[in-house]
CSV table of C-alpha atoms in Angstrom, one decimal:
chain,number,residue,atom,x,y,z
A,406,MET,CA,55.6,-6.5,-40.2
A,407,LYS,CA,54.0,-3.1,-40.5
A,408,PRO,CA,51.0,-4.5,-42.5
A,409,VAL,CA,50.5,-7.2,-39.9
A,410,ARG,CA,50.5,-4.6,-37.1
A,411,LEU,CA,48.0,-2.5,-39.0
A,412,VAL,CA,45.7,-5.4,-39.5
A,413,LEU,CA,45.9,-6.2,-35.7
A,414,SER,CA,45.2,-2.6,-34.8
A,415,LEU,CA,42.1,-2.6,-37.1
A,416,CYS,CA,40.9,-5.8,-35.5
A,417,ALA,CA,41.2,-4.3,-32.1
A,418,VAL,CA,39.3,-1.2,-33.1
A,419,VAL,CA,36.5,-3.4,-34.6
A,420,ALA,CA,36.3,-5.5,-31.5
A,421,LEU,CA,36.1,-2.5,-29.2
A,422,ALA,CA,33.3,-1.0,-31.4
A,423,ALA,CA,31.4,-4.3,-31.3
A,424,CYS,CA,31.7,-4.4,-27.5
A,425,SER,CA,30.4,-0.8,-27.2
A,426,GLY,CA,27.4,-1.7,-29.3
A,427,LEU,CA,26.2,-4.4,-26.9
A,428,PRO,CA,23.1,-3.6,-24.9
A,429,ASP,CA,23.6,-2.5,-21.3
A,430,LYS,CA,22.8,-5.1,-18.6
A,431,PRO,CA,19.2,-4.6,-17.5
A,432,THR,CA,18.9,-2.6,-14.3
A,433,ARG,CA,17.0,-4.3,-11.5
A,434,ALA,CA,13.9,-2.4,-10.3
A,435,LEU,CA,14.2,-1.0,-6.8
A,436,MET,CA,11.8,-2.6,-4.2
A,437,TYR,CA,9.8,-0.4,-1.8
A,438,ASP,CA,7.4,-1.0,1.0
A,439,PHE,CA,5.9,1.3,3.8
A,440,GLY,CA,9.0,0.9,6.1
A,441,PRO,CA,9.8,-1.2,9.1
A,442,GLY,CA,6.9,0.0,11.2
A,443,PRO,CA,7.3,0.5,15.0
A,444,LEU,CA,10.8,0.0,16.1
A,445,ALA,CA,10.0,-0.4,19.8
A,446,THR,CA,7.1,-1.7,21.9
A,447,GLN,CA,4.5,0.9,22.7
A,448,PRO,CA,4.5,1.9,26.3
A,449,THR,CA,1.6,0.5,28.4
A,450,THR,CA,-1.1,3.0,29.1
A,451,ARG,CA,-4.1,3.0,31.5
A,452,GLN,CA,-6.5,3.4,28.6
A,453,ALA,CA,-9.0,0.5,28.3
A,454,PRO,CA,-8.4,-1.8,25.3
A,455,LEU,CA,-10.7,-1.3,22.4
A,456,ALA,CA,-13.1,-4.0,21.2
A,457,PRO,CA,-11.4,-6.8,19.1
A,458,LEU,CA,-11.6,-6.5,15.3
A,459,ALA,CA,-11.1,-8.7,12.3
A,460,ILE,CA,-9.6,-7.2,9.2
A,461,ASP,CA,-10.6,-9.0,6.1
A,462,ASP,CA,-8.5,-9.2,3.0
A,463,ILE,CA,-8.4,-5.9,1.2
A,464,SER,CA,-10.1,-5.9,-2.2
A,465,THR,CA,-9.2,-3.9,-5.3
A,466,TYR,CA,-11.7,-5.2,-7.9
A,467,GLY,CA,-9.2,-5.6,-10.7
A,468,GLY,CA,-7.0,-3.2,-12.6
A,469,ALA,CA,-3.4,-2.1,-12.4
A,470,ILE,CA,-3.5,-1.6,-8.7
A,471,GLU,CA,-3.5,-5.4,-8.2
A,472,ASN,CA,0.1,-5.8,-9.4
A,473,MET,CA,3.3,-4.6,-7.7
A,474,SER,CA,4.0,-1.5,-9.9
A,475,VAL,CA,4.4,1.9,-8.3
A,476,LEU,CA,1.8,3.9,-10.2
A,477,TYR,CA,1.6,7.6,-11.1
A,478,ARG,CA,-0.8,9.9,-12.9
A,479,LEU,CA,-0.2,13.1,-14.8
A,480,ALA,CA,-3.3,15.1,-13.9
A,481,TYR,CA,-2.1,18.0,-16.0
A,482,ALA,CA,-1.8,15.8,-19.1
A,483,ASP,CA,-4.1,12.8,-18.9
A,484,GLU,CA,-5.4,12.1,-15.4
A,485,GLN,CA,-7.3,9.0,-16.6
A,486,GLN,CA,-4.1,7.1,-17.5
A,487,LEU,CA,-2.2,5.2,-14.8
A,488,ARG,CA,1.5,4.8,-15.6
A,489,PRO,CA,4.0,2.5,-13.9
A,490,TYR,CA,7.5,3.6,-12.9
A,491,SER,CA,9.9,1.5,-14.9
A,492,GLN,CA,12.5,1.1,-12.1
A,493,ALA,CA,10.3,0.9,-9.0
A,494,ARG,CA,8.3,-1.9,-7.6
A,495,TRP,CA,6.3,-2.6,-4.4
A,496,SER,CA,7.5,-5.6,-2.4
A,497,MET,CA,4.0,-7.0,-2.6
A,498,PRO,CA,0.7,-5.7,-4.0
A,499,PRO,CA,-0.4,-2.4,-2.5
A,500,ALA,CA,-3.5,-3.9,-0.9
A,501,GLN,CA,-1.4,-6.4,1.1
A,502,LEU,CA,1.0,-3.5,2.2
A,503,VAL,CA,-2.0,-1.5,3.3
A,504,ARG,CA,-3.5,-4.4,5.3
A,505,GLN,CA,-0.2,-5.2,6.9
A,506,ARG,CA,0.2,-1.5,7.9
A,507,MET,CA,-3.3,-1.3,9.2
A,508,ARG,CA,-2.9,-4.4,11.4
A,509,GLU,CA,0.3,-3.0,12.8
A,510,GLN,CA,-1.3,0.3,13.8
A,511,LEU,CA,-4.8,-0.9,14.9
A,512,SER,CA,-3.3,-3.7,17.1
A,513,GLN,CA,-1.7,-1.2,19.4
A,514,ARG,CA,-4.9,-0.8,21.4
A,515,ARG,CA,-7.0,-3.8,20.4
A,516,THR,CA,-6.7,-7.5,19.4
A,517,VAL,CA,-6.8,-7.7,15.6
A,518,PHE,CA,-7.7,-11.0,14.0
A,519,THR,CA,-7.2,-12.4,10.5
A,520,PRO,CA,-10.1,-13.9,8.6
A,521,GLY,CA,-8.9,-17.4,9.5
A,522,GLU,CA,-8.7,-16.6,13.2
A,523,SER,CA,-12.1,-15.1,13.1
A,524,ALA,CA,-13.5,-18.3,11.5
A,525,ALA,CA,-11.9,-20.4,14.2
A,526,LEU,CA,-13.8,-18.3,16.8
A,527,ASN,CA,-17.0,-18.9,14.9
A,528,ARG,CA,-16.6,-22.6,15.5
A,529,SER,CA,-16.3,-22.1,19.2
A,530,GLN,CA,-19.4,-22.3,21.4
A,531,ASN,CA,-20.6,-19.0,23.0
A,532,ALA,CA,-17.8,-17.1,21.3
A,533,VAL,CA,-18.4,-13.3,20.9
A,534,LEU,CA,-17.3,-12.8,17.3
A,535,PRO,CA,-15.4,-9.6,16.5
A,536,ARG,CA,-16.7,-7.1,14.0
A,537,VAL,CA,-15.1,-7.4,10.6
A,538,LEU,CA,-13.6,-4.4,8.8
A,539,LYS,CA,-13.7,-4.8,5.0
A,540,ILE,CA,-11.5,-2.5,3.0
A,541,GLU,CA,-11.8,-1.7,-0.7
A,542,LEU,CA,-8.6,0.1,-1.9
A,543,GLN,CA,-9.7,2.2,-4.8
A,544,GLU,CA,-6.7,4.4,-5.5
A,545,CYS,CA,-3.0,4.2,-4.6
A,546,SER,CA,-1.0,6.5,-6.9
A,547,HIS,CA,1.5,9.3,-7.1
A,548,LEU,CA,-0.5,12.1,-8.6
A,549,PHE,CA,1.2,15.0,-10.4
A,550,THR,CA,-0.8,18.2,-10.6
A,551,ALA,CA,2.2,19.9,-12.3
A,552,PRO,CA,5.6,18.6,-13.4
A,553,GLU,CA,7.2,19.5,-10.1
A,554,THR,CA,4.1,19.3,-7.8
A,555,SER,CA,2.7,16.0,-6.7
A,556,VAL,CA,1.0,14.1,-3.9
A,557,GLY,CA,0.5,10.6,-2.8
A,558,LEU,CA,-3.2,9.8,-3.1
A,559,ILE,CA,-5.0,7.0,-1.2
A,560,ARG,CA,-8.7,6.4,-1.6
A,561,MET,CA,-10.6,3.6,0.1
A,562,ARG,CA,-14.0,2.5,1.3
A,563,ALA,CA,-14.4,0.8,4.7
A,564,PRO,CA,-17.6,-1.1,5.6
A,565,LEU,CA,-17.8,-2.4,9.2
A,566,ILE,CA,-19.7,-5.7,9.5
A,567,ASP,CA,-21.3,-7.3,12.5
A,568,VAL,CA,-21.3,-11.1,12.3
A,569,THR,CA,-24.5,-12.6,13.8
A,570,PRO,CA,-26.0,-16.1,13.9
A,571,ALA,CA,-28.4,-14.8,11.2
A,572,GLY,CA,-25.6,-13.6,9.0
A,573,GLU,CA,-23.6,-10.5,8.3
A,574,LYS,CA,-25.1,-7.0,9.1
A,575,LEU,CA,-23.7,-3.7,7.9
A,576,LEU,CA,-23.1,-1.5,10.9
A,577,ALA,CA,-21.4,1.5,9.3
A,578,GLN,CA,-19.4,2.6,6.3
A,579,ARG,CA,-16.7,5.2,5.8
A,580,SER,CA,-15.1,6.6,2.6
A,581,VAL,CA,-11.6,7.9,3.1
A,582,ILE,CA,-9.6,10.1,0.7
A,583,VAL,CA,-6.2,11.3,1.8
A,584,GLN,CA,-3.4,13.2,0.0
A,585,ARG,CA,0.1,13.9,1.3
A,586,PRO,CA,2.7,16.0,-0.6
A,587,ALA,CA,5.6,14.2,-2.2
A,588,PRO,CA,9.1,15.5,-1.3
A,589,SER,CA,10.4,14.9,-4.8
A,590,ALA,CA,8.9,14.3,-8.3
A,591,ASP,CA,10.1,10.7,-8.7
A,592,ALA,CA,9.4,7.2,-7.5
A,593,PRO,CA,11.1,7.6,-4.0
A,594,GLY,CA,9.1,10.8,-3.4
A,595,GLY,CA,5.9,9.1,-4.4
A,596,VAL,CA,6.6,6.1,-2.1
A,597,ARG,CA,7.2,8.5,0.8
A,598,ALA,CA,4.0,10.4,0.1
A,599,LEU,CA,1.9,7.2,-0.3
A,600,THR,CA,3.3,5.9,3.0
A,601,ALA,CA,2.3,9.1,4.8
A,602,ALA,CA,-1.1,9.1,3.1
A,603,THR,CA,-1.7,5.5,4.1
A,604,ASP,CA,-0.8,6.2,7.8
A,605,ALA,CA,-3.2,9.2,7.8
A,606,ALA,CA,-6.0,7.1,6.3
A,607,ILE,CA,-5.5,4.4,8.8
A,608,GLU,CA,-5.6,6.9,11.6
A,609,GLU,CA,-8.8,8.4,10.3
A,610,ILE,CA,-10.4,4.9,10.1
A,611,ASP,CA,-9.2,4.2,13.7
A,612,GLN,CA,-10.8,7.3,15.0
A,613,TRP,CA,-14.0,6.5,13.1
A,614,LEU,CA,-14.1,2.9,14.5
A,615,GLN,CA,-13.9,4.3,18.1
A,616,GLN,CA,-17.0,6.4,17.4
A,617,VAL,CA,-19.2,3.4,16.2
A,618,PRO,CA,-21.4,2.3,19.1
A,619,THR,CA,-20.4,-1.0,20.7
A,620,ARG,CA,-22.7,-3.9,21.3
């Protein structure tokens, strides 16, 4: 019986070794967005509402920023290379997240339309069409200036368009570059920094819009 037991023991060892050599189950990437937004209705104020606004779809003009990867740059090594975090993804492309966040914030004091709603107004007789804010998202990345020092970087261009019977007319344009420090040198820290940078960029655009002369 001893040889039989020895053979069985060897088989068990071989089986365990084979199991340990199997590849690990792939880890699912964590999904991120800019957070839930306001958790309560804003209190009513006596400030007059601002002029209505239509926010067009945000453009990116191609590149890695169009997909859902959370991107970072190593400025101290190769600042021209965008790298994706392997285990972090946005819940939707960054341009859509920025537009969603922008609509949430700008609609607190004004009526904000989608392009489809604005087009419906265009078919109405004697309708005063809202101005159209067009956003080009040029950068949305976690930028490392050193291995343990990084910021969330948002860069965008914002033309403001007046829609007239004769066509579209450029009223004003704003370039916005915002950096916010990341609390940690990883994907969660980059996401928090990019959320803060996006909110600050939207606030800057909001203040600028209020300075553009009305009709």
